[in-house]
mmCIF file of C-alpha atoms in Angstrom:
data_model
loop_
_atom_site.group_PDB
_atom_site.id
_atom_site.type_symbol
_atom_site.label_atom_id
_atom_site.label_comp_id
_atom_site.label_asym_id
_atom_site.label_seq_id
_atom_site.Cartn_x
_atom_site.Cartn_y
_atom_site.Cartn_z
ATOM 1 C CA LEU A 168 181.145 143.922 107.244
ATOM 2 C CA ALA A 169 180.793 147.291 105.960
ATOM 3 C CA LYS A 170 176.883 148.295 105.522
ATOM 4 C CA THR A 171 176.209 150.199 102.418
ATOM 5 C CA THR A 172 173.219 152.885 102.039
ATOM 6 C CA GLN A 173 171.783 153.980 98.578
ATOM 7 C CA PRO A 174 168.624 155.911 97.577
ATOM 8 C CA ILE A 175 165.889 153.545 96.837
ATOM 9 C CA SER A 176 165.449 155.219 93.656
ATOM 10 C CA MET A 177 166.130 158.461 91.391
ATOM 11 C CA ASP A 178 164.689 159.836 88.296
ATOM 12 C CA SER A 179 166.796 161.611 85.502
ATOM 13 C CA TYR A 180 166.193 162.918 82.051
ATOM 14 C CA GLU A 181 167.881 162.058 79.038
ATOM 15 C CA GLY A 182 171.378 163.692 78.703
ATOM 16 C CA GLN A 183 171.877 164.652 81.881
ATOM 17 C CA GLU A 184 174.648 163.712 84.408
ATOM 18 C CA VAL A 185 173.399 161.149 87.009
ATOM 19 C CA ASN A 186 174.964 160.987 90.341
ATOM 20 C CA ILE A 187 174.350 158.063 92.746
ATOM 21 C CA THR A 188 175.707 158.165 95.825
ATOM 22 C CA CYS A 189 176.417 155.365 98.520
ATOM 23 C CA SER A 190 177.425 155.359 102.139
ATOM 24 C CA HIS A 191 179.436 153.337 103.882
ATOM 25 C CA ASN A 192 180.618 154.760 107.280
ATOM 26 C CA ASN A 193 182.216 151.617 108.470
ATOM 27 C CA ILE A 194 184.135 150.603 105.424
ATOM 28 C CA ALA A 195 187.919 149.089 106.232
ATOM 29 C CA THR A 196 191.122 149.574 105.496
ATOM 30 C CA ASN A 197 191.485 146.620 102.607
ATOM 31 C CA ASP A 198 188.068 147.441 101.382
ATOM 32 C CA TYR A 199 187.208 148.410 97.548
ATOM 33 C CA ILE A 200 184.190 149.767 96.285
ATOM 34 C CA THR A 201 182.408 148.322 93.502
ATOM 35 C CA TRP A 202 179.217 149.217 91.651
ATOM 36 C CA TYR A 203 177.355 146.867 89.519
ATOM 37 C CA GLN A 204 174.244 147.517 87.288
ATOM 38 C CA GLN A 205 171.297 145.059 86.165
ATOM 39 C CA PHE A 206 168.638 145.493 83.811
ATOM 40 C CA PRO A 207 165.103 143.932 84.303
ATOM 41 C CA SER A 208 165.488 140.125 83.365
ATOM 42 C CA GLN A 209 169.169 139.980 83.605
ATOM 43 C CA GLY A 210 172.171 139.479 86.107
ATOM 44 C CA PRO A 211 174.135 142.341 87.246
ATOM 45 C CA ARG A 212 176.922 143.650 85.434
ATOM 46 C CA PHE A 213 180.137 144.818 86.623
ATOM 47 C CA ILE A 214 180.286 148.739 86.311
ATOM 48 C CA ILE A 215 183.322 150.126 88.241
ATOM 49 C CA GLN A 216 185.666 149.272 91.377
ATOM 50 C CA GLY A 217 187.803 151.709 93.085
ATOM 51 C CA TYR A 218 189.722 152.457 96.355
ATOM 52 C CA LYS A 219 190.134 156.089 96.607
ATOM 53 C CA THR A 220 190.009 159.181 94.774
ATOM 54 C CA LYS A 221 188.868 158.990 91.110
ATOM 55 C CA VAL A 222 188.304 155.955 88.720
ATOM 56 C CA THR A 223 187.140 156.353 85.133
ATOM 57 C CA ASN A 224 186.232 154.307 82.556
ATOM 58 C CA GLU A 225 184.380 154.146 79.262
ATOM 59 C CA VAL A 226 181.021 154.030 81.088
ATOM 60 C CA ALA A 227 181.188 155.860 84.206
ATOM 61 C CA SER A 228 183.274 157.611 86.859
ATOM 62 C CA LEU A 229 183.774 156.589 90.454
ATOM 63 C CA PHE A 230 184.466 159.188 93.142
ATOM 64 C CA ILE A 231 185.562 158.461 96.423
ATOM 65 C CA PRO A 232 186.507 161.448 99.215
ATOM 66 C CA ALA A 233 189.485 161.140 101.391
ATOM 67 C CA ASP A 234 187.682 159.407 104.481
ATOM 68 C CA ARG A 235 186.271 156.796 101.938
ATOM 69 C CA LYS A 236 182.840 157.024 103.895
ATOM 70 C CA SER A 237 180.877 157.271 101.031
ATOM 71 C CA SER A 238 181.455 157.167 97.065
ATOM 72 C CA THR A 239 179.537 158.696 94.244
ATOM 73 C CA LEU A 240 178.592 156.850 91.033
ATOM 74 C CA SER A 241 178.599 159.065 88.087
ATOM 75 C CA LEU A 242 176.899 158.691 84.741
ATOM 76 C CA PRO A 243 177.629 160.999 82.195
ATOM 77 C CA ARG A 244 174.795 162.108 79.669
ATOM 78 C CA VAL A 245 172.505 159.125 80.657
ATOM 79 C CA SER A 246 170.425 157.756 77.975
ATOM 80 C CA LEU A 247 167.244 155.574 78.207
ATOM 81 C CA SER A 248 169.016 152.515 78.293
ATOM 82 C CA ASP A 249 170.748 153.521 81.372
ATOM 83 C CA THR A 250 167.524 152.818 83.320
ATOM 84 C CA ALA A 251 168.222 149.848 85.926
ATOM 85 C CA VAL A 252 169.147 149.275 89.036
ATOM 86 C CA TYR A 253 172.765 150.232 90.274
ATOM 87 C CA TYR A 254 174.475 148.449 93.384
ATOM 88 C CA CYS A 255 177.093 149.470 95.565
ATOM 89 C CA LEU A 256 179.349 146.771 97.533
ATOM 90 C CA VAL A 257 182.297 146.914 99.914
ATOM 91 C CA GLY A 258 184.410 144.487 100.366
ATOM 92 C CA ASP A 259 188.011 143.220 100.793
ATOM 93 C CA ARG A 260 190.279 142.596 97.702
ATOM 94 C CA ASN A 261 193.004 141.171 99.685
ATOM 95 C CA TYR A 262 193.541 137.353 100.429
ATOM 96 C CA GLY A 263 191.070 136.123 102.485
ATOM 97 C CA GLY A 264 188.649 138.470 101.468
ATOM 98 C CA SER A 265 185.316 139.216 102.865
ATOM 99 C CA GLN A 266 181.849 138.508 102.097
ATOM 100 C CA GLY A 267 180.666 142.385 101.663
ATOM 101 C CA ASN A 268 181.404 141.676 98.144
ATOM 102 C CA LEU A 269 178.504 139.468 98.342
ATOM 103 C CA ILE A 270 175.950 141.938 99.794
ATOM 104 C CA PHE A 271 174.091 143.601 97.123
ATOM 105 C CA GLY A 272 171.425 144.906 99.085
ATOM 106 C CA LYS A 273 168.458 146.692 96.920
ATOM 107 C CA GLY A 274 170.461 148.636 94.964
ATOM 108 C CA THR A 275 168.975 152.231 93.743
ATOM 109 C CA LYS A 276 166.510 152.351 90.741
ATOM 110 C CA LEU A 277 167.308 154.621 88.322
ATOM 111 C CA SER A 278 164.680 155.769 85.689
ATOM 112 C CA VAL A 279 165.668 157.788 82.659
ATOM 113 C CA LYS A 280 162.920 159.356 81.122
ATOM 114 C CA PRO A 281 162.761 161.040 77.483
ATOM 115 C CA GLY B 162 182.509 129.421 76.792
ATOM 116 C CA ALA B 163 181.675 132.697 76.308
ATOM 117 C CA GLY B 164 179.985 133.666 79.552
ATOM 118 C CA VAL B 165 177.957 131.944 82.540
ATOM 119 C CA SER B 166 175.012 129.403 81.633
ATOM 120 C CA GLN B 167 172.347 128.512 83.524
ATOM 121 C CA SER B 168 169.813 125.592 83.011
ATOM 122 C CA PRO B 169 167.131 125.469 82.609
ATOM 123 C CA SER B 170 166.043 128.831 81.965
ATOM 124 C CA ASN B 171 162.671 128.355 83.418
ATOM 125 C CA LYS B 172 161.164 125.944 85.786
ATOM 126 C CA VAL B 173 157.732 125.000 87.225
ATOM 127 C CA THR B 174 157.296 122.499 89.692
ATOM 128 C CA GLU B 175 154.904 121.787 92.411
ATOM 129 C CA LYS B 176 155.147 122.399 95.860
ATOM 130 C CA GLY B 177 156.801 119.331 97.585
ATOM 131 C CA LYS B 178 158.971 118.325 94.473
ATOM 132 C CA ASP B 179 162.570 118.540 94.545
ATOM 133 C CA VAL B 180 164.473 120.402 91.835
ATOM 134 C CA GLU B 181 167.782 120.907 90.394
ATOM 135 C CA LEU B 182 169.425 123.838 89.100
ATOM 136 C CA ARG B 183 172.755 124.030 86.943
ATOM 137 C CA CYS B 184 175.446 126.660 86.592
ATOM 138 C CA ASP B 185 178.322 126.595 84.037
ATOM 139 C CA PRO B 186 180.824 129.144 85.308
ATOM 140 C CA ILE B 187 183.334 130.722 82.675
ATOM 141 C CA SER B 188 186.240 128.442 82.042
ATOM 142 C CA GLY B 189 189.070 129.078 84.410
ATOM 143 C CA HIS B 190 186.964 131.150 87.039
ATOM 144 C CA THR B 191 187.999 129.538 90.349
ATOM 145 C CA ALA B 192 184.915 131.167 92.287
ATOM 146 C CA LEU B 193 181.581 130.326 91.905
ATOM 147 C CA TYR B 194 178.552 132.190 93.456
ATOM 148 C CA TRP B 195 174.960 131.458 93.801
ATOM 149 C CA TYR B 196 172.337 134.161 94.581
ATOM 150 C CA ARG B 197 168.340 134.390 94.668
ATOM 151 C CA GLN B 198 166.294 137.512 93.501
ATOM 152 C CA SER B 199 162.634 137.375 94.397
ATOM 153 C CA LEU B 200 160.363 139.964 92.457
ATOM 154 C CA GLY B 201 161.354 143.432 92.725
ATOM 155 C CA GLN B 202 163.900 142.525 95.454
ATOM 156 C CA GLY B 203 167.723 142.761 95.641
ATOM 157 C CA LEU B 204 170.068 139.540 95.338
ATOM 158 C CA GLU B 205 170.339 137.428 98.376
ATOM 159 C CA PHE B 206 173.571 135.793 98.628
ATOM 160 C CA LEU B 207 172.986 132.146 99.170
ATOM 161 C CA ILE B 208 176.525 130.424 98.767
ATOM 162 C CA TYR B 209 180.067 130.571 97.105
ATOM 163 C CA PHE B 210 182.674 127.872 96.328
ATOM 164 C CA GLN B 211 186.489 128.377 95.945
ATOM 165 C CA GLY B 212 187.132 125.687 93.704
ATOM 166 C CA ASN B 213 185.129 122.734 95.073
ATOM 167 C CA SER B 214 184.640 123.662 98.590
ATOM 168 C CA ALA B 215 182.051 126.152 99.829
ATOM 169 C CA PRO B 216 183.699 127.791 102.908
ATOM 170 C CA ASP B 217 180.593 129.006 103.944
ATOM 171 C CA LYS B 218 177.043 127.650 103.655
ATOM 172 C CA SER B 219 175.466 130.062 106.354
ATOM 173 C CA GLY B 220 173.649 131.983 103.688
ATOM 174 C CA LEU B 221 171.527 129.193 102.331
ATOM 175 C CA PRO B 222 167.812 129.709 103.396
ATOM 176 C CA SER B 223 166.892 126.266 105.257
ATOM 177 C CA ASP B 224 168.519 122.848 105.150
ATOM 178 C CA ARG B 225 166.157 121.961 102.087
ATOM 179 C CA PHE B 226 168.550 123.911 100.031
ATOM 180 C CA SER B 227 171.842 122.111 99.084
ATOM 181 C CA ALA B 228 174.683 122.918 96.506
ATOM 182 C CA GLU B 229 177.810 121.231 95.432
ATOM 183 C CA ARG B 230 180.579 121.838 92.547
ATOM 184 C CA THR B 231 182.639 119.165 90.897
ATOM 185 C CA GLY B 232 185.760 119.579 89.005
ATOM 186 C CA GLY B 233 185.994 123.076 89.697
ATOM 187 C CA SER B 234 183.252 123.908 87.210
ATOM 188 C CA VAL B 235 179.656 122.633 87.144
ATOM 189 C CA SER B 236 177.878 123.708 90.037
ATOM 190 C CA THR B 237 174.430 122.472 90.999
ATOM 191 C CA LEU B 238 172.089 123.986 93.451
ATOM 192 C CA THR B 239 169.360 121.781 94.757
ATOM 193 C CA ILE B 240 165.955 122.624 96.510
ATOM 194 C CA GLN B 241 164.345 119.876 98.198
ATOM 195 C CA ARG B 242 160.617 119.549 98.805
ATOM 196 C CA THR B 243 159.912 122.855 97.358
ATOM 197 C CA GLN B 244 157.741 125.624 98.838
ATOM 198 C CA GLN B 245 156.113 128.587 97.005
ATOM 199 C CA GLU B 246 158.296 131.028 98.887
ATOM 200 C CA ASP B 247 161.202 129.265 96.875
ATOM 201 C CA SER B 248 159.815 131.080 93.825
ATOM 202 C CA ALA B 249 162.521 133.473 92.555
ATOM 203 C CA VAL B 250 165.387 133.993 90.021
ATOM 204 C CA TYR B 251 168.324 131.880 90.908
ATOM 205 C CA LEU B 252 171.467 133.628 89.498
ATOM 206 C CA CYS B 253 174.924 132.156 89.396
ATOM 207 C CA ALA B 254 178.138 134.027 89.024
ATOM 208 C CA SER B 255 181.751 133.340 88.871
ATOM 209 C CA SER B 256 185.035 135.373 89.193
ATOM 210 C CA LEU B 257 188.716 134.730 88.499
ATOM 211 C CA GLY B 258 189.910 135.004 92.044
ATOM 212 C CA GLY B 259 187.276 134.643 94.033
ATOM 213 C CA LEU B 260 186.600 137.283 96.971
ATOM 214 C CA ALA B 261 190.209 138.026 96.960
ATOM 215 C CA GLY B 262 191.981 139.395 94.005
ATOM 216 C CA ASP B 263 190.212 139.980 90.888
ATOM 217 C CA ASN B 264 186.683 139.452 92.152
ATOM 218 C CA GLU B 265 184.626 140.994 89.112
ATOM 219 C CA GLN B 266 181.640 138.828 89.319
ATOM 220 C CA PHE B 267 180.342 137.656 85.966
ATOM 221 C CA PHE B 268 176.671 136.613 86.173
ATOM 222 C CA GLY B 269 174.410 134.283 84.134
ATOM 223 C CA PRO B 270 170.942 135.041 82.941
ATOM 224 C CA GLY B 271 169.681 133.042 85.906
ATOM 225 C CA THR B 272 166.807 130.538 86.021
ATOM 226 C CA ARG B 273 163.262 131.622 86.911
ATOM 227 C CA LEU B 274 161.780 128.847 89.504
ATOM 228 C CA THR B 275 157.921 129.008 89.990
ATOM 229 C CA VAL B 276 156.424 126.745 92.872
ATOM 230 C CA LEU B 277 153.042 126.284 92.493
#
């Protein structure tokens, strides 16, 4: 299983861009990188998933360097409502899968201030 | 249904009692997952089902915990002889393709279990 490491917490202000980096030095060839967001008293919610280079959707961007040993979730112009815990997961999407998709860890607690 | 549902939303029980938690996944989702989240902590994986089968039960904390899934749909997580350390929010999730393929997990609102 690829082990992930994230900062425990981050602070930001409204309107700023926030970048949360996740380290996964032991990522395997077939592993994808997935990020989830969890608000207080709610279950996590899928944000974005990628394999290499850059992925962008309406919520965030995911940057993955060529060696894939880390990834960065980028949240543009955060608002107070982006205050949440963000989890980085690494797991195999191919047949046979891997339980890396199930290792949420403690995540990064992002606090956005006015 | 529109999303994953769980019942009850809250459960308060006395130490030593058995409890049963229910999860209704999104229709058509073949995989179902159970997690536990203690206050201020991350998610702890418990067990997952592919169809009605649980390939790996090693995540269950003790033999007091068991889970089943019937008809490829509803799942129940049973905790026997509850202990105070079992107090947590129990989250259920489902995904279309299991661990492989489309594995985006959709989570329910959770069941908050309090053992007195």
